[in-house]
Short mmCIF file of C-alpha atoms in Angstrom, two decimals:
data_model
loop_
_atom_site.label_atom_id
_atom_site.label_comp_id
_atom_site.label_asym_id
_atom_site.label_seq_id
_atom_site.Cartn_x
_atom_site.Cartn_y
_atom_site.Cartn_z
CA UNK A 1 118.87 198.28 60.93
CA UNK A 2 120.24 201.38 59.58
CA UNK A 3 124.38 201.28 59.26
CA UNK A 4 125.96 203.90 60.98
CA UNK A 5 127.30 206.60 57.86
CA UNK A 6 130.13 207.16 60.27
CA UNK A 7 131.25 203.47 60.83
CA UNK A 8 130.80 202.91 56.80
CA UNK A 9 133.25 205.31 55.92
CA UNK A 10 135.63 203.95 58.46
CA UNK A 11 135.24 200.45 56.95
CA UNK A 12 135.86 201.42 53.26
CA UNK A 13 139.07 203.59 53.80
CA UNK A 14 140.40 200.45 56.15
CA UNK A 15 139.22 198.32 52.98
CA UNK A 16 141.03 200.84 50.24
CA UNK A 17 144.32 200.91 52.51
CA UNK A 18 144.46 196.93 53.02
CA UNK A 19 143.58 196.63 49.14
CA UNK A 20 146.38 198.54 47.96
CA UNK A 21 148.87 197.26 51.16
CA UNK A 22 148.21 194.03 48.96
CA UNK A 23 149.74 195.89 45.69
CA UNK A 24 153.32 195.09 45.10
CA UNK A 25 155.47 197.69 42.56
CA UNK A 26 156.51 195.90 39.29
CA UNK A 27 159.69 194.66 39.54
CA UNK A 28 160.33 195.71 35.79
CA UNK A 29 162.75 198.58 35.52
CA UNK A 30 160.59 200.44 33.21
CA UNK A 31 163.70 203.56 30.72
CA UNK A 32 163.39 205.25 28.26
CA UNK A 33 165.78 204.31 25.24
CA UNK A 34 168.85 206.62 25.10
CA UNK A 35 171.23 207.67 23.06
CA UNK A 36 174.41 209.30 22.85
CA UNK A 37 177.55 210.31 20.03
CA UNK A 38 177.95 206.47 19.04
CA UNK A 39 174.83 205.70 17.89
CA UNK A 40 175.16 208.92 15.37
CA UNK A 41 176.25 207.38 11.61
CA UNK A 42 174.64 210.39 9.80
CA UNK A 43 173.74 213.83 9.94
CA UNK A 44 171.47 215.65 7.75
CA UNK A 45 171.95 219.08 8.19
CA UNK A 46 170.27 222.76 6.65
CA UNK A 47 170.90 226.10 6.86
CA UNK A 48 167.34 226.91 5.69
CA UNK A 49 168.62 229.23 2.86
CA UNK A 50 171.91 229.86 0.53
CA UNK A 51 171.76 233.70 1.82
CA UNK A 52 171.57 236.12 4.79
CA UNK A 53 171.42 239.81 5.29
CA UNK A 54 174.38 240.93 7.14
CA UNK A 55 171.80 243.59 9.64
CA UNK A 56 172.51 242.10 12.83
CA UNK A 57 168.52 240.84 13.04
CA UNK A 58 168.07 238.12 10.00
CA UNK A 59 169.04 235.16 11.38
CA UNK A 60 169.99 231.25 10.02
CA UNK A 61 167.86 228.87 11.89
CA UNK A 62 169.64 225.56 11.54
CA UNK A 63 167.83 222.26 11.06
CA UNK A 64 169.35 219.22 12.39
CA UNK A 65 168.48 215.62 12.07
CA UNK A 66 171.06 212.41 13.35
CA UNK A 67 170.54 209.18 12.04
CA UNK A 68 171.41 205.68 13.61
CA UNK A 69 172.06 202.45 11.29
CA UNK A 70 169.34 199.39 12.07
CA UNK A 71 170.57 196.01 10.50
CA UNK A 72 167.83 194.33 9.62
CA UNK A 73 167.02 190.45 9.73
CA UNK A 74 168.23 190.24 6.29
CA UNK A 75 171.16 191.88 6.69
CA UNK A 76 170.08 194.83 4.96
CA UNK A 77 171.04 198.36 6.75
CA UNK A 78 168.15 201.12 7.05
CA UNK A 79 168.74 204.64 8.96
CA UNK A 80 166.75 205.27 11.66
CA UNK A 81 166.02 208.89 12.45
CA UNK A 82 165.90 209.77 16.08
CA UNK A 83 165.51 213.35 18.02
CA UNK A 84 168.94 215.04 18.21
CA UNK A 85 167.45 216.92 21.55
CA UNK A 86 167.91 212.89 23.47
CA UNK A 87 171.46 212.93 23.24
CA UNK A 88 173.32 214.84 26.25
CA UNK A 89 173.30 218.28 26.05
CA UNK A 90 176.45 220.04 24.41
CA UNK A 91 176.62 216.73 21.66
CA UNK A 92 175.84 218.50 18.20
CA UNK A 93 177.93 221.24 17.52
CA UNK A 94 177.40 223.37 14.70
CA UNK A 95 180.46 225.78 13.19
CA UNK A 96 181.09 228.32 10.95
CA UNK A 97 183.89 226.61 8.50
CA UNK A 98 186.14 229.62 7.37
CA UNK A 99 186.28 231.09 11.04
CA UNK A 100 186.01 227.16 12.71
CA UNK A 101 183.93 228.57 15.63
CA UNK A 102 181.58 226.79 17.11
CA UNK A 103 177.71 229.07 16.85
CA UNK A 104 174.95 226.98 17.89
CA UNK A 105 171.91 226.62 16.66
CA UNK A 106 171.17 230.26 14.80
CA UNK A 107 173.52 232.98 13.44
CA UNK A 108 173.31 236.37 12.61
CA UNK A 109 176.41 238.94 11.96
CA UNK A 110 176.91 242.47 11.16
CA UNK A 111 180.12 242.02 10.06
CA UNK A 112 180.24 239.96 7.15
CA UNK A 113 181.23 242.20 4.09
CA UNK A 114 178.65 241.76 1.11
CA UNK A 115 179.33 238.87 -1.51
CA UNK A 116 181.51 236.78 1.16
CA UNK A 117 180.20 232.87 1.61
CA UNK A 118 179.86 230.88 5.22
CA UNK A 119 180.56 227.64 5.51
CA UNK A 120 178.36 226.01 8.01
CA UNK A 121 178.32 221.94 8.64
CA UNK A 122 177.10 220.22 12.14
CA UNK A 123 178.91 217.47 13.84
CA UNK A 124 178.52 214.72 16.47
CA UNK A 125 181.22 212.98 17.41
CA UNK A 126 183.65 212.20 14.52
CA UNK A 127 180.40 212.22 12.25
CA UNK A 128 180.25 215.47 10.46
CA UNK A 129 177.10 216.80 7.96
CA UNK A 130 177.75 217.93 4.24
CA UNK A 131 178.30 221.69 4.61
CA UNK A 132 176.03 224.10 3.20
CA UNK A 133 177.10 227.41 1.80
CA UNK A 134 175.27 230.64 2.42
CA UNK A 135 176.01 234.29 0.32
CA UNK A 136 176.27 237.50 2.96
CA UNK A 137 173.44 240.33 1.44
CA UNK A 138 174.71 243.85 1.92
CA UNK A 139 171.85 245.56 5.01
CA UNK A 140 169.35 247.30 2.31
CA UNK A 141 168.70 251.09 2.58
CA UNK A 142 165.89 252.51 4.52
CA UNK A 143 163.33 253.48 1.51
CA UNK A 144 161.44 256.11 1.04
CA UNK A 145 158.17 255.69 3.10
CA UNK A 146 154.78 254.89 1.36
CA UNK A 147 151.00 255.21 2.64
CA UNK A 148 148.56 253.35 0.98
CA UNK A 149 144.62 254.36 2.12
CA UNK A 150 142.35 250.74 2.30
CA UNK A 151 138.86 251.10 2.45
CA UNK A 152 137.28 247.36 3.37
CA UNK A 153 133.97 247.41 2.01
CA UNK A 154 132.70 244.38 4.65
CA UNK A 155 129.75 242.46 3.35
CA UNK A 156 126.90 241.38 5.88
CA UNK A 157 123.82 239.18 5.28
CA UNK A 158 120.29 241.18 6.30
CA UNK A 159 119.33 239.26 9.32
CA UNK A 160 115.64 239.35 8.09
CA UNK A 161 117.11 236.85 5.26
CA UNK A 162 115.49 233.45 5.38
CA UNK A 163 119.25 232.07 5.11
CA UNK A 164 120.56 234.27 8.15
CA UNK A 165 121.48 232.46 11.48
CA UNK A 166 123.80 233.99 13.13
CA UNK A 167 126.53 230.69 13.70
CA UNK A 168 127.00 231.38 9.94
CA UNK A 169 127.03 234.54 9.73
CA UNK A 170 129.07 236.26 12.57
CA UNK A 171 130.05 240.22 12.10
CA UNK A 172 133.27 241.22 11.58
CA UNK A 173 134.46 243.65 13.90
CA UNK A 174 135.29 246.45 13.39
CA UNK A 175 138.04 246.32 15.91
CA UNK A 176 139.50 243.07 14.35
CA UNK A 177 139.86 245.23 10.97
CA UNK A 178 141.75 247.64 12.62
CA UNK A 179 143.73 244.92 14.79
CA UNK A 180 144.60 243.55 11.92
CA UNK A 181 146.04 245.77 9.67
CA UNK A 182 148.25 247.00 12.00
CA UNK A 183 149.60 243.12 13.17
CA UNK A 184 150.09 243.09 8.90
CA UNK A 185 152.00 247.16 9.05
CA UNK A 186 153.73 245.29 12.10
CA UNK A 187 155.12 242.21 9.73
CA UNK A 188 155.68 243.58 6.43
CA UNK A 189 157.94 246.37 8.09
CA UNK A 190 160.10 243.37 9.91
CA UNK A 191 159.02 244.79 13.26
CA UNK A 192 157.99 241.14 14.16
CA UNK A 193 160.53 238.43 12.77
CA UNK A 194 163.83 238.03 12.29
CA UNK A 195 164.19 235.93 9.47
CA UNK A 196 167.73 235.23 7.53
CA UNK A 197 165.99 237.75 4.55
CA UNK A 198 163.58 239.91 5.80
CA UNK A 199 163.22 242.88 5.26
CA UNK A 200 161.25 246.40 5.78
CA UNK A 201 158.49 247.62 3.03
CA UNK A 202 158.29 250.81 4.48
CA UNK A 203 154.91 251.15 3.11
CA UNK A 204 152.06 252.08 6.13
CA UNK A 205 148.98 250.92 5.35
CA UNK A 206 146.15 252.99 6.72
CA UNK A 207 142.35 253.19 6.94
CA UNK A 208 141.73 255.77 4.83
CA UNK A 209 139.93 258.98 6.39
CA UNK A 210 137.30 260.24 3.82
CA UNK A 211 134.59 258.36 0.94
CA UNK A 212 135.07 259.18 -2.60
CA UNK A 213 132.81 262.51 -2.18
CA UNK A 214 135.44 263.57 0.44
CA UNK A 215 132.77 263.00 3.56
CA UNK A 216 134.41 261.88 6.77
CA UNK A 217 133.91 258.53 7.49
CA UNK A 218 132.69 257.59 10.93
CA UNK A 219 134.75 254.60 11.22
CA UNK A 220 137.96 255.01 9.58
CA UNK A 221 138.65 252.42 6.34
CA UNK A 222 134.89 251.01 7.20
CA UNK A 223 132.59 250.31 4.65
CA UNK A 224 129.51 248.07 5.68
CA UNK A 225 127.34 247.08 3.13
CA UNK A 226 123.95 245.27 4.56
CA UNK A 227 122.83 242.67 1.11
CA UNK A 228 120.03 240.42 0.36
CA UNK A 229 118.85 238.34 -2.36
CA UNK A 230 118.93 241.26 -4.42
CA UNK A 231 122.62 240.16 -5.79
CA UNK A 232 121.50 237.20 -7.05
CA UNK A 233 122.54 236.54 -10.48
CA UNK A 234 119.24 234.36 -10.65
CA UNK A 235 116.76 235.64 -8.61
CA UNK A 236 114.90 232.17 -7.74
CA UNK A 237 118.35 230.67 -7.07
CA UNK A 238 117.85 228.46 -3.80
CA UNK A 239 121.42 230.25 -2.00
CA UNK A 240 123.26 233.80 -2.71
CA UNK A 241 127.00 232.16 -4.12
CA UNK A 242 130.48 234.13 -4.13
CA UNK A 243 129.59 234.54 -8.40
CA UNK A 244 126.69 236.76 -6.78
CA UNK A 245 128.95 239.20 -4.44
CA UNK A 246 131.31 239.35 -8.06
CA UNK A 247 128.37 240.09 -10.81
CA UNK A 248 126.44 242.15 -8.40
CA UNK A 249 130.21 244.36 -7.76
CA UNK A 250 130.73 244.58 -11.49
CA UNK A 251 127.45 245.69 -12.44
CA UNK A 252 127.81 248.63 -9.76
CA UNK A 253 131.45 249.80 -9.88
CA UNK A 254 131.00 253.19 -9.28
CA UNK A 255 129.29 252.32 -5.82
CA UNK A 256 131.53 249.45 -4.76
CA UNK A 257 135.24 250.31 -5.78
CA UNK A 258 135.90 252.96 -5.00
CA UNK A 259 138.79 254.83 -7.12
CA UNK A 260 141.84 252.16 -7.55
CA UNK A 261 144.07 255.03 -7.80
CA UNK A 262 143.45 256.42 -4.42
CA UNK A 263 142.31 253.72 -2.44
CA UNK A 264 142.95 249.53 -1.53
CA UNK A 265 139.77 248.15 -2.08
CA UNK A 266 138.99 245.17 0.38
CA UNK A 267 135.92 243.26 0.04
CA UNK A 268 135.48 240.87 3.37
CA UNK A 269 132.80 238.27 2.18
CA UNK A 270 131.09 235.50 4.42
CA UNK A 271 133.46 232.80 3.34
CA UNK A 272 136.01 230.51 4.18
CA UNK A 273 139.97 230.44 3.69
CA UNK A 274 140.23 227.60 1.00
CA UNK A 275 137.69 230.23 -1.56
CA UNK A 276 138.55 231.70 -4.26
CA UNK A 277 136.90 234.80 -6.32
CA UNK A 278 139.01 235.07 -9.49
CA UNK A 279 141.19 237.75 -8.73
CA UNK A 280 144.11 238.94 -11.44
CA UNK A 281 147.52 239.45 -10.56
CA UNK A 282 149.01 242.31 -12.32
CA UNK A 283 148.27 242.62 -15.92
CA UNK A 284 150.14 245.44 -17.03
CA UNK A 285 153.44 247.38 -16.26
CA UNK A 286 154.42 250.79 -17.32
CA UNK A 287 157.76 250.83 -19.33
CA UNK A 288 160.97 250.51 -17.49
CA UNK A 289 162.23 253.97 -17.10
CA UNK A 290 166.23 254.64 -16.76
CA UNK A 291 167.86 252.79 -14.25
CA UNK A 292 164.75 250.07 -14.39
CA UNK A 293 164.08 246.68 -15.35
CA UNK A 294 160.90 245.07 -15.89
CA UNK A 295 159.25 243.30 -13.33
CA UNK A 296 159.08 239.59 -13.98
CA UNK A 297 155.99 237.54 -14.40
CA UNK A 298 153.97 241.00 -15.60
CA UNK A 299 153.72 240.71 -19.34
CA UNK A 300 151.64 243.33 -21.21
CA UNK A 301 152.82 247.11 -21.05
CA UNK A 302 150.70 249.50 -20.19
CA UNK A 303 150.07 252.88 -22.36
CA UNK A 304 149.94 254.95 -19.03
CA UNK A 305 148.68 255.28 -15.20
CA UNK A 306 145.03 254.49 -16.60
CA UNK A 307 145.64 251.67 -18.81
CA UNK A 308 143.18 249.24 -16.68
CA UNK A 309 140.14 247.77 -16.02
CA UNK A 310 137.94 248.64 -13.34
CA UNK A 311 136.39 245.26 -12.19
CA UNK A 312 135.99 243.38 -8.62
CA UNK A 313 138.60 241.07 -10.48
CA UNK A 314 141.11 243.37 -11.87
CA UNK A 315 141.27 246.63 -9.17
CA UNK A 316 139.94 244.50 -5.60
CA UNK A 317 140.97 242.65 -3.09
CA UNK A 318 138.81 239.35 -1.79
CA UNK A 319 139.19 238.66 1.76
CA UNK A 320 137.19 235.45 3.37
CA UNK A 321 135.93 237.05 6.76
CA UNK A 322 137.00 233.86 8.59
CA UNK A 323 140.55 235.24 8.83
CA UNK A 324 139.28 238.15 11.58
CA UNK A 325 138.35 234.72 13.49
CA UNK A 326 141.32 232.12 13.65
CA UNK A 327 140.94 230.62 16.56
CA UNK A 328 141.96 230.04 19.81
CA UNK A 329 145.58 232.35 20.82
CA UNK A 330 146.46 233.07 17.38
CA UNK A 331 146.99 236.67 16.12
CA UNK A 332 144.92 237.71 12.81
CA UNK A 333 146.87 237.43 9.31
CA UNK A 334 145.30 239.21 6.64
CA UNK A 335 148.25 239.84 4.46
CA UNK A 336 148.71 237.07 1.85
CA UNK A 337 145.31 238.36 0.07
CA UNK A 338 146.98 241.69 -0.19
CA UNK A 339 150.21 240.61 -1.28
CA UNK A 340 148.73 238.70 -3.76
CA UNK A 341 147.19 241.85 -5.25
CA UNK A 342 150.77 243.44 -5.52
CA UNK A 343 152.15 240.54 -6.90
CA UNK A 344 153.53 238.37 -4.55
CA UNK A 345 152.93 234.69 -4.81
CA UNK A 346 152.40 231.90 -1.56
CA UNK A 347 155.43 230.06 -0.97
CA UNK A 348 152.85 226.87 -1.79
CA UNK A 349 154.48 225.46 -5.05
CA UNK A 350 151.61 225.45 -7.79
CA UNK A 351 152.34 224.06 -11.35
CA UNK A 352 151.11 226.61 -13.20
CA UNK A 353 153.13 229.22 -11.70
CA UNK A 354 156.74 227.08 -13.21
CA UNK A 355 158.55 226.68 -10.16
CA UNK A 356 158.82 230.53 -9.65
CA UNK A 357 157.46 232.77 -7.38
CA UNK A 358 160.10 235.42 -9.14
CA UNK A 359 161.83 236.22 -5.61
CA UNK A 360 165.20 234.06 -5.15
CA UNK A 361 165.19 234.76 -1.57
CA UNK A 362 162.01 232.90 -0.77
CA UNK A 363 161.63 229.11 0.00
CA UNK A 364 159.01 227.53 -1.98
CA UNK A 365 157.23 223.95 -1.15
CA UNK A 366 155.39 221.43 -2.70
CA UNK A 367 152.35 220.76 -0.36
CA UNK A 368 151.37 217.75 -1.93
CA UNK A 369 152.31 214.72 0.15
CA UNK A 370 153.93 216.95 3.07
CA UNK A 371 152.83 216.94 6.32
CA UNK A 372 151.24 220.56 6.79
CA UNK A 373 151.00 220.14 10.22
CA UNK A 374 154.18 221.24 10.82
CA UNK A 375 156.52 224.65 10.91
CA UNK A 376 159.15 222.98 8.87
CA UNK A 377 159.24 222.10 5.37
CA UNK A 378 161.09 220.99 2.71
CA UNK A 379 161.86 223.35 -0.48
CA UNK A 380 161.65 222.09 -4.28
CA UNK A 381 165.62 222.00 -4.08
CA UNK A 382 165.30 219.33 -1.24
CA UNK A 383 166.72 221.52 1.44
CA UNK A 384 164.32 222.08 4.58
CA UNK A 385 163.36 225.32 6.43
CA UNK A 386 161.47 226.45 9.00
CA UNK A 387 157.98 228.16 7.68
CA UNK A 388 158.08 232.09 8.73
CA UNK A 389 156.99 234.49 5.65
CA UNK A 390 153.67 236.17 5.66
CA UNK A 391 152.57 234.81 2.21
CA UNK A 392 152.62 230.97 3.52
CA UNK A 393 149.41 229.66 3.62
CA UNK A 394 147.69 231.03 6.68
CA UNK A 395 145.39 227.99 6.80
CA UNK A 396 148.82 226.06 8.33
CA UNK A 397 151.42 226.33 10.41
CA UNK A 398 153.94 229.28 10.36
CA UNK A 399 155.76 231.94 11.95
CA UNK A 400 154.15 234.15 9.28
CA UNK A 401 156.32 237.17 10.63
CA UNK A 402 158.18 238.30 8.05
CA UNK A 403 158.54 238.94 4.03
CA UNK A 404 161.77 238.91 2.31
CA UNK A 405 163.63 242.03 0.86
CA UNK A 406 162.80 240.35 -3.21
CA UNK A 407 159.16 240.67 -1.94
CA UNK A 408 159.95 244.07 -0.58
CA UNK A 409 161.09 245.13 -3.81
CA UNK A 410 158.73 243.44 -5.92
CA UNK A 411 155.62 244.44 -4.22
CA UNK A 412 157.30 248.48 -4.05
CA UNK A 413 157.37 247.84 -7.53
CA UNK A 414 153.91 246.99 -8.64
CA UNK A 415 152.52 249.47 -6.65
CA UNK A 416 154.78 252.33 -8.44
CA UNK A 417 154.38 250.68 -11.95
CA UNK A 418 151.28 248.77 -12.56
CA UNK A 419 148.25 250.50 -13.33
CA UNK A 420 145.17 249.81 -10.92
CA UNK A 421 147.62 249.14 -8.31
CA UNK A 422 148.74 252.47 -8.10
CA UNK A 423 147.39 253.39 -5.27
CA UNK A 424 150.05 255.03 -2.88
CA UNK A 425 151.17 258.17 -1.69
CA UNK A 426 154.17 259.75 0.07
CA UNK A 427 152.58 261.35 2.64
#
């Protein structure tokens, strides 16, 4: 005999109420651990820099971290770190030590004259951090306004190539491109950030208008270039490598860079982030002219406006097209390849660079052993900061909002004084 669908449901929600009547809470009074000022011994405590531009905008972002003491079995006394944000609201205080006002967690002034030092320190309780000292910048002038025309040659496999499938090799928009030159205009001209030194470039970068022949181009600053297994170094090779794209450039130069002194060249290849294609920071440097110094880090001197080399290496920019894709809700970041070309460094220590990036007002890290998972990080002169310039490594975490007025004037000078980077205009 057939049970009755109606009476079966009626019997298993009586069995699921009787079944859980049975249930009795646990008795346990499960809490979280808390803490308050007591339990404070120690404070580390940053400022993220030793200076700030007295603009209004730049802004110290503090860094706090409270330590409690843990005796051990053996008597023995270890610190325990422990989230500052668990104690009641209102506990860590943070004040300016010349003034003694209490500022919170960031600062900014407009006030400040030029030359004159903060004192900041944070405090819980009677516990009180070391203070750090931080030098007031004077606001920079507004600079004269430079345009710089980028072409980006963009480099797609033929689809009738036996490699091509089309998970590996996606297009690049053309709307990214222009998406993302104008989040990097956006950034380099502090429209975005508001860190404690950045500053505005003043340099528009634009997609340039016309070819080399003066044609029109239908797509502004777009050059697509369709390639096969014709820039093969070695024509049976098995796969086309990045050597290929680099050879097959150099051996056609008057097709594929197009003049250095009039336009960016930007080649967007099929590769990843973490690639590399041999391209040369500034060689060469026209003499320092009255009221100049030379630029640091750029050691030959050049004869004159043509003294270079016109190679994918020397007068180029590579760009791995997986930056027009990087993921899920974040923005597009194409400018640490172009910084790089007008001499600006990553904030990513590397040995063979000596510890200097030659900009004083930019934090520099040793990745090795860090955790690159996070925002914060600590600089080679042990003092920790929160991750926000453009030329941090856009394959981690940052702000990447901003670049500092040393990179301002570094980068405005490469691009006025060294030869095959020459490229910009005033109007």
């Amino acid at each position: 005999m057939k049970m009755n669908i109606k009476n079966f449901i009626t019997s298993a929600i009586i069995s699921t109420v009787v079944c859980f009547s049975g249930c009795k809470q646990s008795e346990f009074d499960y809490k979280m651990v808390e803490f308050n000022a007591e339990d404070v011994n120690s404070i580390v405590f940053s400022a993220g820099t030793n200076m700030l531009i007295a603009d209004g905008k730049a802004t110290l972002k503090f860094i706090v971290e409270t330590y409690k003491d843990v005796k051990k079995s053996d008597g023995s006394v270890v610190k325990q770190l422990f989230d500052y944000r668990k104690l009641p609201v209102g506990t860590v205080k943070i004040y300016e030590e010349t003034t003694n006002k209490e500022i919170g967690l960031t600062f900014n002034t407009s006030t400040a004259v030029a030359g004159s030092k903060l004192r900041f320190y944070a405090q819980v309780g009677n516990i009180k951090s070391p203070v750090k000292e931080v030098t007031i910048r004077a606001t920079p002038p507004v600079l004269p306004t430079l345009y710089v025309d980028v072409i980006f040659h963009v480099w797609e496999l033929n689809p009738t190539n036996v490699a091509y499938d089309l998970s590996s090799f996606q297009p690049t928009n053309y709307s990214d491109i222009v998406n993302g030159l104008k989040i990097m205009n956006d950034i380099i001209n502090n429209k975005v950030g508001n860190a404690p030194n950045g500053a505005a470039a003043n340099i528009e970068f634009r997609l340039a208008a016309k070819n080399v022949a003066g044609q029109t181009l239908q797509f502004p600053g777009y050059d697509r270039i369709v390639y096969s297994d014709e820039i093969k170094v070695t024509p049976t090779a098995p796969t086309i490598v990045l050597a290929d794209f680099v050879d097959y450039i150099n051996k056609n130069t008057a097709k594929f860079i197009w003049n250095p002194k009039t336009y960016l060249n930007v080649n967007i290849f099929p590769y990843g982030s973490s690639s590399g294609a041999g391209n040369l920071a500034p060689a060469k440097q026209l003499a320092a002219g009255p009221g100049e110094i030379l630029i640091p880090g750029v050691t030959a001197i050049a004869t004159n406006a043509d003294d270079f080399v016109t190679t994918f290496q020397a007068a180029t920019v590579f760009m791995p097209n997986t930056v027009y894709r990087p993921g899920f809700e974040r923005r597009i970041e194409i400018f640490n390849s172009i910084g790089s070309f007008y001499g600006l460094f990553s904030t990513y220590f590397a040995a063979g660079r000596l510890y200097s990036d030659f900009c004083q007002d930019t934090p520099e890290y040793v990745g090795t052993g860090s955790d690159l998972t996070t925002n914060i990080q600590t600089a080679i002169n042990g003092e920790k900061f929160f991750l926000e310039n453009a030329m941090d490594d856009n394959r981690y975490p940052s702000a990447h909002n901003s670049i500092t007025l040393d990179q301002v004037n570094r980068m405005r000078s490469v691009m006025l004084r060294c030869p095959g980077r020459m490229n910009s205009k005033t109007q």
